[in-house]
XYZ file of C-alpha atoms in Angstrom:
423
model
C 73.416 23.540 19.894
C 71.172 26.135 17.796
C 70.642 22.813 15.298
C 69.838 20.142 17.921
C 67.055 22.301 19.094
C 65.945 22.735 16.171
C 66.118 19.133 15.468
C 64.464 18.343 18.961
C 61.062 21.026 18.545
C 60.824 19.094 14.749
C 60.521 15.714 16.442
C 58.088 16.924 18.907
C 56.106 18.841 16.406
C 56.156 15.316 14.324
C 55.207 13.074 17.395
C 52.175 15.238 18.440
C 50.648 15.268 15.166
C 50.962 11.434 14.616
C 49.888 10.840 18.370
C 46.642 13.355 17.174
C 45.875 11.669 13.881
C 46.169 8.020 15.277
C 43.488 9.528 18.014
C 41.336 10.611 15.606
C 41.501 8.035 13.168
C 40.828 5.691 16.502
C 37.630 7.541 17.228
C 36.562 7.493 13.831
C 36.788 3.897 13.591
C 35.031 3.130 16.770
C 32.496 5.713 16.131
C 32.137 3.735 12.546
C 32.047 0.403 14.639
C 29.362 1.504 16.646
C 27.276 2.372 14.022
C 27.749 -0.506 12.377
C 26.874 -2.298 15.179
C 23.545 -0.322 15.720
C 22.455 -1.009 12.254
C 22.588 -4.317 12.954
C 21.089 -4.579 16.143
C 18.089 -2.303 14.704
C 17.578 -5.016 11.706
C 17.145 -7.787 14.445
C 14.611 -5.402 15.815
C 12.615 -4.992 12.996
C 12.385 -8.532 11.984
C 11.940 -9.339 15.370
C 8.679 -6.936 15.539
C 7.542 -8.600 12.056
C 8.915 -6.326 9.345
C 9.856 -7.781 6.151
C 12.277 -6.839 3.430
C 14.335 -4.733 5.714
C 17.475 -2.563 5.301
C 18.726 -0.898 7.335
C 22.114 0.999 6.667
C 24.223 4.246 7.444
C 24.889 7.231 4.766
C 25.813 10.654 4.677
C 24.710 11.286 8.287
C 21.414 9.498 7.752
C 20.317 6.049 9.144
C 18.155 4.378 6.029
C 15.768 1.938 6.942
C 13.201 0.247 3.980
C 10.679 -2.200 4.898
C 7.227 -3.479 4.157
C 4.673 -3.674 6.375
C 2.447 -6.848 6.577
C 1.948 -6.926 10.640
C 0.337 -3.691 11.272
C -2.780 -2.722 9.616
C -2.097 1.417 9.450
C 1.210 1.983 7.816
C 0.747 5.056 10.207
C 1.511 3.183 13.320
C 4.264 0.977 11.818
C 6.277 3.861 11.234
C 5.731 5.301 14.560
C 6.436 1.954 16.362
C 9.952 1.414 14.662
C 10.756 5.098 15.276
C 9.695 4.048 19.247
C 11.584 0.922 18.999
C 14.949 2.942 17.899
C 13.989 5.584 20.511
C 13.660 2.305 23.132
C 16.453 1.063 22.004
C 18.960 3.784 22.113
C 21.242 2.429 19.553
C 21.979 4.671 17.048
C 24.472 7.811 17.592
C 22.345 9.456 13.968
C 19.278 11.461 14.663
C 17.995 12.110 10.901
C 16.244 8.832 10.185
C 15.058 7.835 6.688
C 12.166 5.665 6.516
C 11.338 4.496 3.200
C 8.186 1.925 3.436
C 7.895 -0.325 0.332
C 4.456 -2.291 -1.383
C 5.083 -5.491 -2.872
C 8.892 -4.774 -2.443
C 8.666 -1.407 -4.665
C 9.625 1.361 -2.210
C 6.352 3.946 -2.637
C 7.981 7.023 -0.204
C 10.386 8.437 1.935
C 10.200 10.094 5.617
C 13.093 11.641 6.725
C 12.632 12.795 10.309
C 14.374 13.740 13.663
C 14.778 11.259 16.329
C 15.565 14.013 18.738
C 12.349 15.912 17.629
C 9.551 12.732 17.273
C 10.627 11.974 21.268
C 10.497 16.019 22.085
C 7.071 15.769 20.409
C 5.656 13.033 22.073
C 6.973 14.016 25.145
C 4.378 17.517 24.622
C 7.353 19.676 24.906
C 7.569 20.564 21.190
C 4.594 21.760 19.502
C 3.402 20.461 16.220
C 3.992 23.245 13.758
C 7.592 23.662 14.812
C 7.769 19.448 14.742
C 6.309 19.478 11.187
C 9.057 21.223 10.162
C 10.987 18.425 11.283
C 9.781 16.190 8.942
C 10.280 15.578 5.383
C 7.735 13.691 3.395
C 7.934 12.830 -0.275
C 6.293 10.784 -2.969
C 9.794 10.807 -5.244
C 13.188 10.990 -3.691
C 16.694 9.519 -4.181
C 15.771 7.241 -1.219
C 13.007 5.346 -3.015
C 15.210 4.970 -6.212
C 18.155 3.264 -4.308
C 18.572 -0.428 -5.052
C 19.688 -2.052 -1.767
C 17.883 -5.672 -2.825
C 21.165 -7.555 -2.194
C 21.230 -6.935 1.311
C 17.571 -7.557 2.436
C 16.773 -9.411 5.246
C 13.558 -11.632 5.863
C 12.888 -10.867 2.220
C 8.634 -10.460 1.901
C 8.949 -12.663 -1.716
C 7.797 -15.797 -1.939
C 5.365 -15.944 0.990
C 1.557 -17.028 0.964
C -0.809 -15.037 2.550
C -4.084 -16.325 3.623
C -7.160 -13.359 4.166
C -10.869 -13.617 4.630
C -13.088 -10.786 3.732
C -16.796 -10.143 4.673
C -18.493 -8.726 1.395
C -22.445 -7.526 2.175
C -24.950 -6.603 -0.241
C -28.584 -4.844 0.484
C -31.362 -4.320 -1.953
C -33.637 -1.750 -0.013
C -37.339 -0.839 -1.009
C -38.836 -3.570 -2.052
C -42.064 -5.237 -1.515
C -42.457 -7.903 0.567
C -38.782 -7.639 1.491
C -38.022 -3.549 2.226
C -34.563 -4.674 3.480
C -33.050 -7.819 1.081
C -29.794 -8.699 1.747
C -26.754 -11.128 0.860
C -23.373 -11.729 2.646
C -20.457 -13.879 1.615
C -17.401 -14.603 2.732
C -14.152 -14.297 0.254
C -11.155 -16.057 1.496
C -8.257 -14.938 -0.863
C -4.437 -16.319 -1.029
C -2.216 -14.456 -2.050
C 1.413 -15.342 -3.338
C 3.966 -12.736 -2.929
C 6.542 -13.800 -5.837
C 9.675 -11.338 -6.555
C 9.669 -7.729 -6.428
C 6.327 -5.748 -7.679
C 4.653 -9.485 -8.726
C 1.558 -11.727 -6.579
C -1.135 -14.003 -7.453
C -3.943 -13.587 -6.124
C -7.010 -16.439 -5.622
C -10.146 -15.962 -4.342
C -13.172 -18.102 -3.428
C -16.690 -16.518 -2.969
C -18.694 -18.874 0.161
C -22.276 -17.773 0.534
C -23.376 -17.303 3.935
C -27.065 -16.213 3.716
C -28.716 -14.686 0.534
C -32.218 -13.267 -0.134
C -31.531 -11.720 -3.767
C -32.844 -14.153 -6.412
C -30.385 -15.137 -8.545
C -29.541 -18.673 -8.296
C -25.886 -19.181 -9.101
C -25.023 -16.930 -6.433
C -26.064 -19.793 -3.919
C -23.161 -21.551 -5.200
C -19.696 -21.739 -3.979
C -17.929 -20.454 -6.949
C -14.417 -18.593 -7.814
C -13.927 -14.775 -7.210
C -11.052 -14.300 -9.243
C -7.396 -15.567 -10.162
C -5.146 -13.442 -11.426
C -1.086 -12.401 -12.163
C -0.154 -9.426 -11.641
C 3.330 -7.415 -11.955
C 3.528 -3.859 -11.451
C 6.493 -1.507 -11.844
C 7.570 1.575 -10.946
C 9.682 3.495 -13.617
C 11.480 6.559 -13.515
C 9.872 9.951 -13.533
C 7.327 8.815 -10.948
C 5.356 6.657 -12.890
C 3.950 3.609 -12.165
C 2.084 0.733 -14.501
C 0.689 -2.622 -14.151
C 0.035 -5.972 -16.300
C -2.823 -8.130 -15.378
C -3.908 -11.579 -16.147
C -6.416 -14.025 -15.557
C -9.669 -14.515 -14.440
C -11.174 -11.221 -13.136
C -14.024 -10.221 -11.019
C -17.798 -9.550 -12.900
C -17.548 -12.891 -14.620
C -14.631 -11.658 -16.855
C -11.411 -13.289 -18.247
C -8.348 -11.925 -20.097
C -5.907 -9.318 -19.380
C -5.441 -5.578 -18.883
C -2.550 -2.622 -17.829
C -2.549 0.171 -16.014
C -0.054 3.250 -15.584
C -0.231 6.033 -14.066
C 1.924 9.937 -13.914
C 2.027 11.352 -10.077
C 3.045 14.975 -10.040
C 2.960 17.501 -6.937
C 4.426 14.934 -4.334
C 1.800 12.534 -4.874
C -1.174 15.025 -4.540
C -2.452 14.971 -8.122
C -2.148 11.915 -10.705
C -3.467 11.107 -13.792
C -3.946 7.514 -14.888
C -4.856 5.348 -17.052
C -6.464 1.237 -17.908
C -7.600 -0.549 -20.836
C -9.021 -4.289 -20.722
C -9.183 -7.020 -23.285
C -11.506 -9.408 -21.582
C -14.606 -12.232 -22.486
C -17.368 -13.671 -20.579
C -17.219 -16.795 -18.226
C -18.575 -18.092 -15.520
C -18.640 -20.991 -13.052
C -21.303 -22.200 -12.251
C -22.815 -22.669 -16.170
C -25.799 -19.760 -15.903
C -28.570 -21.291 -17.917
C -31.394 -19.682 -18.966
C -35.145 -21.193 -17.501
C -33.125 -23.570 -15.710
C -30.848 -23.783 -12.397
C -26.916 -23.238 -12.651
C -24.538 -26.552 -13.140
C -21.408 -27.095 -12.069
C -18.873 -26.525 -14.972
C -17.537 -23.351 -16.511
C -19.359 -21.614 -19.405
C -17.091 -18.716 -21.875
C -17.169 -16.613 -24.439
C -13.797 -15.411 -26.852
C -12.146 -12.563 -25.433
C -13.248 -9.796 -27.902
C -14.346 -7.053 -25.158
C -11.987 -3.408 -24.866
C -12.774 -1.125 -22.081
C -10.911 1.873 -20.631
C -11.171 4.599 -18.205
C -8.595 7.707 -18.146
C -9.027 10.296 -14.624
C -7.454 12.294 -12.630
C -7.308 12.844 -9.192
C -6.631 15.772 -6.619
C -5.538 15.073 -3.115
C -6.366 18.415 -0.498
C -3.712 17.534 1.585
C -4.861 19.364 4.471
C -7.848 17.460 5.079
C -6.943 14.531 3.814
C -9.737 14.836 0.777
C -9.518 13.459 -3.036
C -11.937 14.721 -5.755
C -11.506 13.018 -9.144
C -13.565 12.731 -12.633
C -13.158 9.627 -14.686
C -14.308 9.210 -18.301
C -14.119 5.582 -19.989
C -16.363 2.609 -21.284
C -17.600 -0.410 -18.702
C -19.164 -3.355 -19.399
C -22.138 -3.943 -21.951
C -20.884 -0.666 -24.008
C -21.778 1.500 -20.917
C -20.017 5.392 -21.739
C -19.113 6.668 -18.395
C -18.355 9.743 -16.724
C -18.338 9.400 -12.794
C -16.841 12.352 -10.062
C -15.842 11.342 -6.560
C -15.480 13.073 -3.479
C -13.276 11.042 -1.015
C -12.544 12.215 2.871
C -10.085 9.635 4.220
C -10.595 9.668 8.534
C -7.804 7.456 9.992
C -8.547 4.289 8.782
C -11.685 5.080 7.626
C -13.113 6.288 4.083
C -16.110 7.073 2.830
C -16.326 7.941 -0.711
C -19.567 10.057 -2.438
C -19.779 9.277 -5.915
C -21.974 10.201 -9.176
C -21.967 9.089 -12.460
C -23.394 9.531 -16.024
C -24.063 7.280 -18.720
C -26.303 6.222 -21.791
C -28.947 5.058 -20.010
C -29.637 7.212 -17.145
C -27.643 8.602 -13.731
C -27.039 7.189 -10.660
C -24.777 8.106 -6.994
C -24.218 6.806 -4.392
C -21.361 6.201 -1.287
C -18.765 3.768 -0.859
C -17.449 3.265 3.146
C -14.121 1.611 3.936
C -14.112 0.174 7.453
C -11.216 -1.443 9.432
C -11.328 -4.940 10.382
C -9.742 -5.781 13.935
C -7.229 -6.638 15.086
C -4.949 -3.793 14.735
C -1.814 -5.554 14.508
C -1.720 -9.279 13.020
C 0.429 -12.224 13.952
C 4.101 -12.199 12.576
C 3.896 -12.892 9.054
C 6.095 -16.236 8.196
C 6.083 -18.388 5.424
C 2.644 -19.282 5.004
C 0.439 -16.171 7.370
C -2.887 -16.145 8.035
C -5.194 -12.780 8.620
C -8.865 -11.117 8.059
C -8.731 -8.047 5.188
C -7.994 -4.600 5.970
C -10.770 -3.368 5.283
C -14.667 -4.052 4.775
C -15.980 -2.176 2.467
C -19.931 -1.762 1.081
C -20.973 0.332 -1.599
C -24.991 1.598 -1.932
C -26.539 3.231 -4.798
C -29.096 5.464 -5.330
C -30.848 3.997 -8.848
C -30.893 1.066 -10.772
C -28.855 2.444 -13.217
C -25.759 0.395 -12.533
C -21.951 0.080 -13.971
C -20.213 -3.117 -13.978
C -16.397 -2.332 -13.468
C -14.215 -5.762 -12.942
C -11.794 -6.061 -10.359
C -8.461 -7.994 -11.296
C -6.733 -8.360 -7.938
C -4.517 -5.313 -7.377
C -4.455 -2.020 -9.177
C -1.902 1.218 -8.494
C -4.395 2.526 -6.131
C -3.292 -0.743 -3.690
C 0.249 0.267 -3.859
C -0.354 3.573 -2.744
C -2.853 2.354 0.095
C -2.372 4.456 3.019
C 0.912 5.802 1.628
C 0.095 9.195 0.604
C 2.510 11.674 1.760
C 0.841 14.157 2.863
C -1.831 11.734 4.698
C 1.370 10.097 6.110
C 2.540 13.215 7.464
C -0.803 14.071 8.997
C -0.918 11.440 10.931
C 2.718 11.761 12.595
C 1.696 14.932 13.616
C -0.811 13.301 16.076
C -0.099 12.574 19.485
């Protein structure tokens, strides 16, 4: 009798535990399902909204979502809008949310933040400095050095982007004229090819000019260029350019640059091997013709800096030492307060033949958000931006169609974090 009790309480004892584990594996499964489900859903979402190259996945507690952003013109208000969207949506059963925006298909940064918290903020019932300490900004991370390529969706490679740009130039003080000016209009495509690679072509239309130099009356090319950038371990970035550049210059240069204190201070690095040409022919005594005109490649320049980011007002100082155009030594310094969207950048420099300063402003063009980028997409710039200078004691720097500087546009992390701390 003692032994069939015995027997009896064993079976029980065996019954409940399979009946728990079978429970518990059944939750876990479903609870799995669900947010396997959710990750799903919140990819349609994205693309829906416009977001390219997006992943969106579950690990270690975390939901992981990577994207680039070429609908929205602040990165700012992307990442706020697919943090409202998941909030809208009420998919997800994770709160910590890792958002890892990427340039070009190179992820630049993470953001790892409550979902919980961002709606208790916004809602004005949790005050900023107890929010900022939900949030977790960084330059380098393991999230930006995953590799989750093979399971992209509405990949951002191999799409053509179409952009206009206003570009204005004033020559002020002179007699008759006090106030001589030029504008042009730059329409650029640009060919997103695979990860960290573009061309990039531009023409330069003149709209009205006053400044007498006769080619630039002439439709002619702005630049066309290859460009592949990479980012390498240890938070470095560099950059191969070829092609015909900006300042009537041809050939090729590289670029690479060290970011230390989570983005806040870098020190970088370009050299150029580049020769004269030009379209239209500039002939001297005589007006332009149509037809290119070159020289051998046989120029090296360079510039080395280093920049500091204040993160708490959003300012950059930085000194750069190198050699321009027309064996021009330069040392400039630059004071930069970023505002939003806005820039404006003071500036001085030093070289062999005399000083000169001056300010650079970096305005946003409207709209704010553009249509839903598809194979071929059409758009104005981001920004306008005019420079004016004190002197006549000028610095010809060429421009060869992206530099690490772009890649880093609007993703600083502590400017990033800022601006999620506004309302």
């Amino acid at each position: 009798m003692k032994t069939q009790k015995i027997f009896l309480y064993q079976t029980l004892l065996i019954s409940a535990f399979l009946l728990f584990e079978n429970t518990v594996n059944s939750q876990t499964t479903d609870k799995q399902s669900a947010v396997t489900k959710s990750t799903v859903e919140i990819s349609k979402i994205l693309i829906e909204e416009g977001f390219q190259s997006v992943v969106v996945q579950d690990q270690d507690s975390l939901l992981y979502i990577s994207y680039e952003n070429r609908v929205y013109r602040f990165e700012a208000t992307a990442m706020k809008v697919i943090l409202n969207k998941i909030n809208e949506a009420q998919l997800s059963t994770i709160d910590q949310i890792v958002l890892v925006p990427k340039r070009w298909n190179i992820p630049v940064m993470s953001v790892e933040i409550s979902l919980k918290a961002y709606q208790t903020f916004k809602n004005n019932t949790l005050a900023a400095a107890e929010f900022s300490q939900k949030i977790t900004v960084r330059g380098q991370s393991k999230y930006t050095k995953k590799k989750f390529q093979l399971s992209q969706s509405n990949t951002g490679s191999y799409r053509l982007e179409l952009e206009a740009a206003p570009q204005l130039r004033l020559a002020l003080g002179g007699y008759p004229d006090a106030v001589a000016h030029q504008f042009n209009l730059i329409p650029r495509a640009n060919l997103y090819l695979w990860k960290g690679a573009k061309l990039t072509a531009g023409l330069i239309l003149p709209i009205t000019n006053e400044f007498e130099v006769p080619e630039e009356r002439m439709v002619r090319p702005e630049i066309l260029t290859f460009n592949q950038y990479f980012r390498l371990p240890s938070n470095i970035y560099a950059g191969l350019s070829v092609g015909y550049f900006t300042k009537y210059r041809y050939g090729g240069s590289a670029e690479i640059g060290k970011f230390f204190l989570n983005n806040n201070l870098v020190i970088k690095g370009k050299i150029g091997y580049t020769g004269y040409a030009s379209y239209p022919k500039r002939l001297f005594f005589d007006e332009p013709e149509k037809g290119w005109q070159r020289a051998d490649v046989d120029y090296l320049d360079y510039q080395v800096g280093i920049d500091y980011r204040l993160s708490k007002w959003d300012v950059t100082a930085g000194v750069t030492y190198g050699k321009a155009l027309f064996d021009k030594d330069v040392l400039q310094v630059h004071l930069t307060r970023q505002i939003n969207e806005m820039s404006i950048q003071l500036y001085a420099y030093h070289t062999n033949d005399g000083e000169n300063y001056g300010v650079q402003l970096s305005l946003p063009i409207f709209p704010k958000k553009y249509w839903k980028p598809k194979r071929v997409s059409v758009r104005p710039a981001r920004q306008f931006q005019y420079n004016y200078n004190g002197t006549r004691t000028f610095v010809s720097l060429y421009k060869n169609g992206a530099s690490i500087n772009d890649l880093h546009f609007q993703l600083n992390p502590s400017f990033i974090k800022n601006q999620l701390l506004k309302q």
